[in-house]
Amino acid sequence: MSTSRLPALPASDRSDVTARLREALLGASFTADGLLELLGAPAYAALARSETVPALRATRGDTPLETLVRLFLLQQPVPHARVADVLPVDACLETGWLVEAGADELAATVDVRPYGGPADEDWFIVSDLGCAVGGAGGIGSTEEGVVLGVGGASTTLAGITVRTPVSAALDLGTGSGIQALHAAQHATRVTATDLNPRALHITALTLALSGAPDADLRAGSLFEPVRDDETYDLIVSNPPFVISPGARLTYRDGGMGGDDLCRSLVVGAGDRLNEGGFAQFLANWQHVAGEDWQDRLRSWVPRGCDAWIVQREVQDVTQYAELWLRDAGDHHGDPAEYQARYDAWLDEFEARKVKAVGFGWITLRRTGAAVPSVTVEEWPHPVEQPLGDTVRAYFGRLDYLRAHDDAALLEGHFRLAAEIVQEQVGLPGAEDPEHVVLRQNRGMRRATKVDTVGAGFAGVCDGTLSAGRILDAIAQLVGEDPVLLRDRTPAQIRLLVEQGFLDPA
């Protein structure tokens, strides 16, 4: 891969300069909170849409923070004297963070974006020029080897990742190092891989500028840099999952046919996970004519792993092609070339009998269970990030349900989860509702229909009485045979536990 047309990167082996630069950035409040306070919510939000004009208007002064925003985030040349008041200019020039631009101005060689960690840490994500604002939409270049900054996909993956202390974590396709940075907070050892050597260099800069421990950086595709005897407690990847005709853009196109890259990633994770370890990915998958998309994904799950796969969005092939053509800026180019590329996408999909493309999350957990659990579902509704604790709790409940047959379930004690509300739907004035819905206001924000017994059961679960005792009381109240009620209710209890409406006490 040639990256010769991209600008040279700052030195990654000068920790002394990086530490001084970090201190200067923090001293000027060049942080996520400082940026929001300076720009205001509208201009801050506009940056995520790749719109810089509001931020440029908000940084017309000469304060240290305005200088840094213009320099590192908006890529504007700044007078040498103004920069010298804020940064160690000579050291930054020597190590390549800055370059001279014109007679008496300086420019940044990389984007640096303030990024708030989960415990209010002040981090900085380094990326190629033009890639910190608005994610892929802010690139302004389709140069081969370009390294993106923070985008919606990377923050989504960071939010759903299970965050428990682990010995070893692996970030596949690290890019600018966002997932490795998160993992470094709770993993003793972090390994980060990428096919693009430039990405590994930028990851080293991100970690150093954020004050995080170093990672073991390895060049190569997917699991290629990982030795056969190496296993991990956590594997994460925001891979180049776009299903495209060819591998035109390294940062997004997998380079394998169809969804083979995502499939290979999922299949390969099983043997590299320690017992109880998690592997979590973002992915695209094909909806093929005559094939159940859920069965397609079930076939990816490696043996010995539980899986929870959530489809968040589906686009028909025309929507999908248009999305990624716009991502590359092709809609602004030559109309004939745009049409030819659009045709190429549709030809590829037609040849594979693909009608639509799904996007979502895949979580695996290595298990010793005789029969692993594989759940594939569609949930396009809003959720509450971060979801890492929700994901971890989901698999914990699976273990509980596996270990308890119906008789043991009825001996168990349960509590209604936090912030569950009940909705009754029916005609005004009717004596009984047509149906009852339980709805979560946290986590996945699920909603599920229950009968009156299920609603009554959930409502009195406070951990005091066993499930069987509660059902016996309900049977007496409604005049139903308690034995029959005990026989037919465990399935409903299992569903409420699995989906997080009830927690084992």
Coordinates of C-alpha atoms in Angstrom, one line a residue:
M1 CA 0.0 0.0 0.0
S2 CA 1.4 3.4 -1.0
T3 CA 0.8 6.4 1.3
S4 CA 3.5 8.6 -0.2
R5 CA 1.0 11.3 -1.2
L6 CA -0.1 11.8 2.4
P7 CA 1.8 14.2 4.6
A8 CA 4.5 13.0 7.0
L9 CA 3.3 12.2 10.5
P10 CA 4.6 13.5 13.8
A11 CA 7.3 11.4 15.5
S12 CA 5.8 8.7 17.7
D13 CA 9.0 8.1 19.7
R14 CA 9.3 11.5 21.3
S15 CA 7.3 11.0 24.5
D16 CA 8.9 14.1 26.1
V17 CA 7.5 16.4 23.4
T18 CA 4.1 14.6 23.3
A19 CA 3.8 15.0 27.1
R20 CA 4.6 18.7 26.8
L21 CA 2.0 19.1 24.0
R22 CA -0.6 17.3 26.1
E23 CA 0.0 19.5 29.0
A24 CA -0.3 22.6 26.8
L25 CA -3.6 21.4 25.3
L26 CA -5.1 20.7 28.7
G27 CA -3.8 24.0 30.0
A28 CA -5.8 25.8 27.3
S29 CA -8.9 23.7 28.0
F30 CA -8.7 22.1 24.6
T31 CA -11.0 19.4 25.9
A32 CA -14.4 18.0 24.9
D33 CA -16.0 20.2 27.6
G34 CA -14.0 23.2 26.8
L35 CA -14.8 22.9 23.1
L36 CA -18.6 22.7 23.8
E37 CA -18.4 25.7 26.1
L38 CA -16.4 27.8 23.5
L39 CA -18.5 26.8 20.4
G40 CA -21.9 26.4 21.9
A41 CA -24.2 23.4 21.2
P42 CA -25.3 24.4 17.6
A43 CA -21.7 24.9 16.3
Y44 CA -20.4 21.9 18.2
A45 CA -23.2 19.7 16.6
A46 CA -22.5 21.2 13.2
L47 CA -18.9 19.8 13.4
A48 CA -20.4 16.3 13.5
R49 CA -22.2 17.1 10.2
S50 CA -18.9 18.3 8.6
E51 CA -20.0 21.9 8.8
T52 CA -17.2 24.2 10.0
V53 CA -18.5 27.7 9.3
P54 CA -20.2 28.0 12.7
A55 CA -17.0 26.9 14.5
L56 CA -14.9 29.3 12.4
R57 CA -17.2 32.2 13.4
A58 CA -17.0 31.2 17.1
T59 CA -13.2 31.2 17.0
R60 CA -12.4 34.6 15.6
G61 CA -10.8 35.8 18.8
D62 CA -7.2 35.2 19.9
T63 CA -7.6 33.2 23.1
P64 CA -5.4 30.1 23.5
L65 CA -8.4 27.8 23.1
E66 CA -9.6 29.5 19.9
T67 CA -6.0 29.3 18.5
L68 CA -5.9 25.5 19.2
V69 CA -9.4 24.8 17.7
R70 CA -8.4 26.7 14.5
L71 CA -5.1 25.0 14.3
F72 CA -5.8 21.3 15.1
L73 CA -9.5 20.9 14.5
L74 CA -10.4 23.4 11.7
Q75 CA -7.0 23.1 9.9
Q76 CA -6.5 26.9 9.6
P77 CA -3.0 28.4 9.4
V78 CA -2.4 30.5 12.6
P79 CA 0.2 33.3 13.1
H80 CA 3.4 31.9 14.6
A81 CA 3.3 34.4 17.5
R82 CA -0.1 33.2 18.6
V83 CA 0.9 29.6 18.5
A84 CA 4.1 30.3 20.5
D85 CA 2.0 31.7 23.3
V86 CA 0.2 28.3 23.7
L87 CA 2.5 25.5 22.5
P88 CA 6.2 24.5 22.6
V89 CA 6.6 25.6 19.0
D90 CA 10.2 24.6 18.4
A91 CA 9.7 21.1 19.8
C92 CA 6.4 20.7 17.8
L93 CA 8.2 21.8 14.6
E94 CA 11.1 19.5 15.2
T95 CA 8.9 16.5 15.8
G96 CA 6.5 17.2 13.0
W97 CA 3.3 18.2 14.8
L98 CA 3.5 21.6 13.1
V99 CA 4.9 22.9 9.8
E100 CA 5.6 26.4 8.6
A101 CA 2.8 27.7 6.3
G102 CA 3.7 30.9 4.6
A103 CA 6.0 33.7 5.9
D104 CA 4.8 33.8 9.5
E105 CA 2.2 31.2 10.0
L106 CA 2.0 27.6 11.2
A107 CA -0.2 24.7 10.3
A108 CA -0.9 21.3 11.9
T109 CA 0.1 18.1 10.2
V110 CA -2.6 16.1 11.8
D111 CA -6.1 16.6 13.1
V112 CA -6.4 16.4 16.9
R113 CA -9.9 16.1 18.3
P114 CA -10.7 16.3 22.1
Y115 CA -12.6 13.2 23.2
G116 CA -14.1 12.6 26.6
G117 CA -13.5 9.2 28.1
P118 CA -16.2 7.2 30.1
A119 CA -14.8 8.4 33.4
D120 CA -14.4 12.0 32.3
E121 CA -10.9 11.5 31.1
D122 CA -9.5 14.1 28.7
W123 CA -8.3 12.2 25.6
F124 CA -7.2 13.3 22.1
I125 CA -7.9 11.3 18.9
V126 CA -5.3 11.9 16.2
S127 CA -6.2 11.4 12.5
D128 CA -5.2 12.5 9.1
L129 CA -6.0 16.1 8.1
G130 CA -9.7 16.6 7.3
C131 CA -10.7 13.4 9.2
A132 CA -11.5 14.7 12.7
V133 CA -14.6 16.6 11.8
G134 CA -17.7 14.7 10.9
G135 CA -16.0 11.2 10.6
A136 CA -16.0 9.9 7.0
G137 CA -18.1 12.8 5.8
G138 CA -15.4 15.2 6.7
I139 CA -12.5 13.6 4.8
G140 CA -12.4 15.8 1.8
S141 CA -10.0 13.2 0.3
T142 CA -10.2 9.6 -0.9
E143 CA -6.5 9.2 -0.7
E144 CA -5.5 5.6 -0.2
G145 CA -4.3 4.9 3.3
V146 CA -6.0 7.8 4.9
V147 CA -6.9 7.3 8.6
L148 CA -10.2 8.5 10.0
G149 CA -10.9 10.1 13.3
V150 CA -14.0 9.7 15.6
G151 CA -17.2 8.7 13.8
G152 CA -20.6 7.4 14.8
A153 CA -19.5 3.8 14.2
S154 CA -16.5 4.0 16.5
T155 CA -18.4 5.6 19.3
T156 CA -21.2 3.0 18.9
L157 CA -18.8 0.2 19.3
A158 CA -17.1 1.8 22.3
G159 CA -20.5 2.2 23.9
I160 CA -21.6 -1.4 23.5
T161 CA -18.3 -2.9 24.6
V162 CA -18.3 -4.8 27.9
R163 CA -15.9 -2.9 30.3
T164 CA -14.6 -5.3 33.0
P165 CA -11.0 -5.7 34.1
V166 CA -9.2 -8.2 31.7
S167 CA -5.7 -9.4 31.2
A168 CA -5.6 -9.2 27.4
A169 CA -7.6 -7.2 24.8
L170 CA -7.3 -7.2 21.0
D171 CA -8.4 -4.4 18.7
L172 CA -8.5 -5.5 15.1
G173 CA -8.3 -2.8 12.5
T174 CA -7.5 -0.2 15.1
G175 CA -7.6 2.9 12.7
S176 CA -6.8 5.9 14.9
G177 CA -6.8 3.9 18.1
I178 CA -10.1 4.7 19.6
Q179 CA -11.0 1.2 20.7
A180 CA -7.4 0.5 21.9
L181 CA -7.6 3.7 24.0
H182 CA -10.8 2.6 25.7
A183 CA -9.4 -1.0 26.2
A184 CA -6.2 0.4 27.8
Q185 CA -8.3 1.6 30.7
H186 CA -9.3 -1.9 31.8
A187 CA -6.9 -4.3 30.1
T188 CA -3.5 -5.2 31.4
R189 CA -2.2 -5.8 27.9
V190 CA -3.6 -4.3 24.6
T191 CA -2.8 -5.6 21.2
A192 CA -3.8 -3.4 18.2
T193 CA -3.6 -4.5 14.6
D194 CA -4.2 -2.8 11.2
L195 CA -3.4 -3.5 7.6
N196 CA -2.4 0.1 7.2
P197 CA 1.0 0.9 8.9
R198 CA 0.0 4.6 8.9
A199 CA -2.9 3.7 11.2
L200 CA -0.6 2.0 13.7
H201 CA 1.6 5.1 13.7
I202 CA -1.5 7.3 14.4
T203 CA -2.7 4.9 17.1
A204 CA 0.6 5.3 18.9
L205 CA 0.1 9.1 18.7
T206 CA -3.4 8.9 20.0
L207 CA -2.4 6.7 23.0
A208 CA 0.6 8.9 23.9
L209 CA -1.2 12.2 23.5
S210 CA -4.1 10.8 25.7
G211 CA -1.7 9.8 28.4
A212 CA -2.6 6.1 28.0
P213 CA -0.3 3.1 28.2
D214 CA 1.4 1.9 25.1
A215 CA -0.2 -1.0 23.1
D216 CA 1.4 -3.8 21.2
L217 CA 1.0 -2.6 17.6
R218 CA 1.1 -5.1 14.8
A219 CA 0.7 -4.7 11.0
G220 CA -1.5 -7.2 9.1
S221 CA -5.0 -8.0 8.1
L222 CA -7.6 -9.3 10.6
F223 CA -6.1 -12.1 12.7
E224 CA -2.9 -12.5 10.6
P225 CA -0.7 -10.7 13.1
V226 CA -2.0 -12.9 16.0
R227 CA 0.0 -16.0 16.9
D228 CA -1.9 -19.3 17.0
D229 CA -1.2 -19.6 20.8
E230 CA -2.5 -16.2 21.7
T231 CA -5.9 -15.8 23.2
Y232 CA -7.8 -12.8 24.6
D233 CA -10.5 -11.9 27.1
L234 CA -11.8 -9.1 24.9
I235 CA -11.7 -8.7 21.1
V236 CA -13.2 -5.7 19.4
S237 CA -13.3 -4.5 15.8
N238 CA -14.9 -1.7 13.8
P239 CA -13.8 -3.3 10.6
P240 CA -13.9 -2.0 7.0
F241 CA -17.3 -3.6 6.7
V242 CA -18.7 -1.9 3.6
I243 CA -19.9 -4.4 1.0
S244 CA -18.6 -2.9 -2.2
P245 CA -17.3 -3.8 -5.7
G246 CA -13.6 -3.9 -4.9
A247 CA -11.4 -2.4 -2.2
R248 CA -11.2 1.2 -3.3
L249 CA -11.0 2.8 0.1
T250 CA -9.0 1.0 2.8
Y251 CA -10.8 2.7 5.7
R252 CA -14.2 1.3 4.8
D253 CA -14.0 -1.4 2.0
G254 CA -13.2 -4.9 3.1
G255 CA -11.7 -6.1 -0.1
M256 CA -13.4 -9.6 0.1
G257 CA -16.5 -10.6 -1.8
G258 CA -19.8 -9.6 -0.3
D259 CA -19.9 -9.9 3.5
D260 CA -17.0 -12.4 3.6
L261 CA -14.8 -10.1 5.6
C262 CA -17.3 -9.7 8.5
R263 CA -18.0 -13.5 8.4
S264 CA -14.3 -14.3 8.5
L265 CA -13.9 -11.9 11.5
V266 CA -16.7 -13.5 13.5
V267 CA -15.7 -17.1 12.6
G268 CA -12.1 -16.5 13.5
A269 CA -12.8 -15.0 16.9
G270 CA -14.0 -18.2 18.5
D271 CA -10.6 -19.9 18.8
R272 CA -9.0 -16.8 20.1
L273 CA -11.3 -16.1 23.0
N274 CA -10.6 -17.2 26.6
E275 CA -13.4 -18.9 28.5
G276 CA -15.9 -16.2 29.3
G277 CA -14.3 -13.7 27.0
F278 CA -16.2 -11.4 24.7
A279 CA -15.8 -10.5 21.0
Q280 CA -17.7 -7.5 19.8
F281 CA -18.0 -6.2 16.3
L282 CA -19.9 -3.8 14.1
A283 CA -20.8 -5.4 10.8
N284 CA -22.8 -5.4 7.5
W285 CA -24.5 -8.5 6.1
Q286 CA -26.3 -9.3 2.9
H287 CA -30.0 -10.1 2.7
V288 CA -30.0 -12.6 -0.1
A289 CA -33.1 -13.6 -2.2
G290 CA -34.5 -16.9 -1.0
E291 CA -32.4 -16.9 2.2
D292 CA -33.3 -16.0 5.8
W293 CA -30.9 -13.3 6.9
Q294 CA -31.1 -14.6 10.5
D295 CA -30.0 -18.1 9.4
R296 CA -27.2 -16.5 7.5
L297 CA -25.9 -14.9 10.6
R298 CA -26.4 -17.9 12.8
S299 CA -24.1 -19.8 10.4
W300 CA -21.3 -17.4 11.2
V301 CA -21.3 -18.1 15.0
P302 CA -18.2 -20.2 15.9
R303 CA -18.7 -23.4 17.9
G304 CA -18.5 -22.9 21.7
C305 CA -19.8 -19.4 21.7
D306 CA -23.0 -17.7 22.8
A307 CA -24.0 -15.0 20.5
W308 CA -26.3 -11.9 20.6
I309 CA -26.7 -10.3 17.1
V310 CA -28.8 -7.2 16.8
Q311 CA -29.8 -5.8 13.4
R312 CA -30.1 -2.0 13.8
E313 CA -30.8 -0.9 10.2
V314 CA -31.6 -2.3 6.8
Q315 CA -31.2 -0.5 3.5
D316 CA -32.2 -1.6 0.0
V317 CA -29.3 -1.9 -2.4
T318 CA -29.9 1.5 -4.1
Q319 CA -29.9 3.3 -0.7
Y320 CA -26.8 1.5 0.3
A321 CA -24.9 2.3 -2.9
E322 CA -25.9 5.9 -2.7
L323 CA -24.8 6.2 0.9
W324 CA -21.3 5.0 0.3
L325 CA -20.9 6.9 -3.1
R326 CA -21.8 10.1 -1.2
D327 CA -19.3 9.0 1.6
A328 CA -16.5 9.1 -1.1
G329 CA -17.7 12.4 -2.6
D330 CA -18.5 10.7 -5.9
H331 CA -21.8 12.6 -6.2
H332 CA -19.8 15.8 -6.6
G333 CA -17.7 14.5 -9.4
D334 CA -18.2 13.7 -13.1
P335 CA -21.8 12.5 -13.6
A336 CA -20.7 9.8 -16.1
E337 CA -18.2 8.4 -13.6
Y338 CA -20.7 8.5 -10.8
Q339 CA -23.2 6.6 -12.9
A340 CA -20.6 4.0 -13.8
R341 CA -19.7 3.4 -10.2
Y342 CA -23.4 3.2 -9.2
D343 CA -23.9 0.6 -12.0
A344 CA -20.9 -1.3 -10.7
W345 CA -22.4 -1.5 -7.2
L346 CA -25.8 -2.7 -8.5
D347 CA -24.1 -5.2 -10.8
E348 CA -22.3 -6.7 -7.8
F349 CA -25.5 -7.0 -5.8
E350 CA -27.4 -8.4 -8.7
A351 CA -24.8 -11.1 -9.3
R352 CA -25.0 -12.1 -5.6
K353 CA -28.8 -11.9 -5.5
V354 CA -28.6 -9.3 -2.7
K355 CA -31.8 -7.4 -2.1
A356 CA -30.7 -5.4 0.9
V357 CA -27.9 -4.9 3.4
G358 CA -28.2 -5.0 7.2
F359 CA -26.1 -3.2 9.8
G360 CA -25.7 -4.0 13.4
W361 CA -23.8 -5.4 16.4
I362 CA -22.4 -8.8 16.9
T363 CA -21.4 -10.0 20.4
L364 CA -19.8 -13.4 21.1
R365 CA -19.0 -14.9 24.4
R366 CA -16.9 -18.0 24.8
T367 CA -18.9 -20.6 26.9
G368 CA -18.5 -24.1 28.2
A369 CA -22.2 -24.7 27.9
A370 CA -23.2 -27.9 26.1
V371 CA -25.7 -25.9 24.0
P372 CA -24.7 -22.3 23.4
S373 CA -27.4 -19.7 23.0
V374 CA -27.6 -17.8 19.7
T375 CA -30.0 -14.9 19.5
V376 CA -30.5 -13.0 16.2
E377 CA -33.0 -10.1 16.4
E378 CA -34.0 -6.9 14.8
W379 CA -34.2 -3.8 17.1
P380 CA -34.1 -0.5 15.1
H381 CA -35.5 1.6 18.0
P382 CA -33.6 4.1 20.1
V383 CA -31.3 2.7 22.9
E384 CA -29.5 4.3 25.8
Q385 CA -25.7 4.3 25.4
P386 CA -23.4 3.1 26.9
L387 CA -24.7 -0.4 26.7
G388 CA -21.7 -2.4 27.9
D389 CA -23.3 -3.2 31.3
T390 CA -26.5 -4.1 29.5
V391 CA -24.6 -6.6 27.2
R392 CA -22.8 -8.1 30.2
A393 CA -25.9 -8.5 32.2
Y394 CA -27.7 -10.1 29.2
F395 CA -25.2 -13.0 29.1
G396 CA -25.3 -13.3 32.9
R397 CA -29.1 -13.8 32.7
L398 CA -28.6 -16.4 30.0
D399 CA -26.3 -18.4 32.4
Y400 CA -29.0 -18.2 35.1
L401 CA -31.7 -19.4 32.7
R402 CA -29.5 -22.3 31.5
A403 CA -28.8 -23.4 35.0
H404 CA -32.5 -23.4 36.1
D405 CA -35.2 -25.7 34.7
D406 CA -38.8 -24.7 35.2
A407 CA -39.0 -26.3 38.6
A408 CA -35.9 -24.4 39.8
L409 CA -37.2 -21.2 38.1
L410 CA -40.4 -21.3 40.2
E411 CA -38.2 -21.7 43.3
G412 CA -36.3 -18.6 42.3
H413 CA -36.8 -15.0 43.5
F414 CA -36.9 -12.0 41.1
R415 CA -36.9 -8.2 41.2
L416 CA -38.5 -5.9 38.7
A417 CA -35.7 -4.1 36.8
A418 CA -35.3 -0.3 37.3
E419 CA -37.4 2.1 35.4
I420 CA -40.0 -0.3 34.0
V421 CA -43.4 1.1 33.2
Q422 CA -46.7 -0.6 32.3
E423 CA -48.9 0.6 29.5
Q424 CA -52.5 -0.6 29.1
V425 CA -54.0 -0.4 25.6
G426 CA -57.8 -0.6 25.1
L427 CA -61.0 1.2 24.3
P428 CA -61.9 4.1 26.6
G429 CA -64.1 2.9 29.4
A430 CA -63.5 -0.8 28.8
E431 CA -63.3 -2.9 31.9
D432 CA -60.2 -4.8 30.7
P433 CA -57.4 -3.7 28.5
E434 CA -56.9 -5.3 25.1
H435 CA -53.3 -5.9 26.0
V436 CA -50.6 -4.8 28.5
V437 CA -47.1 -3.6 27.5
L438 CA -44.1 -3.5 29.8
R439 CA -41.6 -0.9 28.6
Q440 CA -38.0 -0.2 29.7
N441 CA -36.7 3.3 30.0
R442 CA -33.1 2.3 30.2
G443 CA -30.6 0.2 28.2
M444 CA -32.2 -1.4 25.1
R445 CA -35.5 0.3 25.9
R446 CA -37.5 -2.8 25.0
A447 CA -41.2 -3.2 25.0
T448 CA -43.0 -6.5 25.3
K449 CA -46.6 -7.6 25.5
V450 CA -47.7 -9.6 28.6
D451 CA -51.0 -11.1 29.7
T452 CA -52.6 -10.0 33.0
V453 CA -50.9 -12.7 34.9
G454 CA -47.5 -11.7 33.5
A455 CA -48.2 -8.0 34.4
G456 CA -49.3 -8.9 37.9
F457 CA -46.4 -11.2 38.4
A458 CA -43.8 -8.6 37.3
G459 CA -45.5 -5.9 39.4
V460 CA -45.0 -7.8 42.7
C461 CA -41.5 -9.1 42.1
D462 CA -39.4 -7.5 44.8
G463 CA -37.2 -10.4 45.7
T464 CA -39.3 -11.4 48.8
L465 CA -41.4 -14.3 47.5
S466 CA -40.5 -17.1 45.2
A467 CA -42.0 -17.1 41.7
G468 CA -44.1 -20.1 42.6
R469 CA -45.6 -18.5 45.7
I470 CA -46.4 -15.4 43.7
L471 CA -48.2 -17.5 41.0
D472 CA -50.1 -19.4 43.7
A473 CA -51.4 -16.1 45.1
I474 CA -52.4 -14.9 41.6
A475 CA -54.2 -18.2 40.9
Q476 CA -56.2 -17.7 44.1
L477 CA -57.0 -14.1 43.2
V478 CA -58.2 -14.9 39.6
G479 CA -59.8 -18.2 40.4
E480 CA -57.4 -20.3 38.3
D481 CA -56.0 -23.8 39.0
P482 CA -52.5 -23.1 40.5
V483 CA -51.0 -26.2 39.0
L484 CA -52.1 -25.1 35.5
L485 CA -50.8 -21.6 36.1
R486 CA -47.4 -23.0 37.2
D487 CA -47.2 -25.1 34.1
R488 CA -47.9 -22.3 31.6
T489 CA -46.2 -19.3 33.1
P490 CA -42.4 -20.3 33.2
A491 CA -42.0 -19.5 29.5
Q492 CA -43.3 -16.0 30.0
I493 CA -41.0 -15.6 33.1
R494 CA -38.0 -16.8 31.0
L495 CA -38.7 -14.2 28.3
L496 CA -39.0 -11.4 30.9
V497 CA -35.7 -12.4 32.5
E498 CA -33.9 -12.8 29.1
Q499 CA -35.0 -9.4 27.9
G500 CA -34.1 -7.7 31.2
F501 CA -37.5 -6.9 32.7
L502 CA -36.8 -9.2 35.6
D503 CA -33.5 -9.8 37.4
P504 CA -32.7 -12.8 39.6
A505 CA -32.7 -11.7 43.2

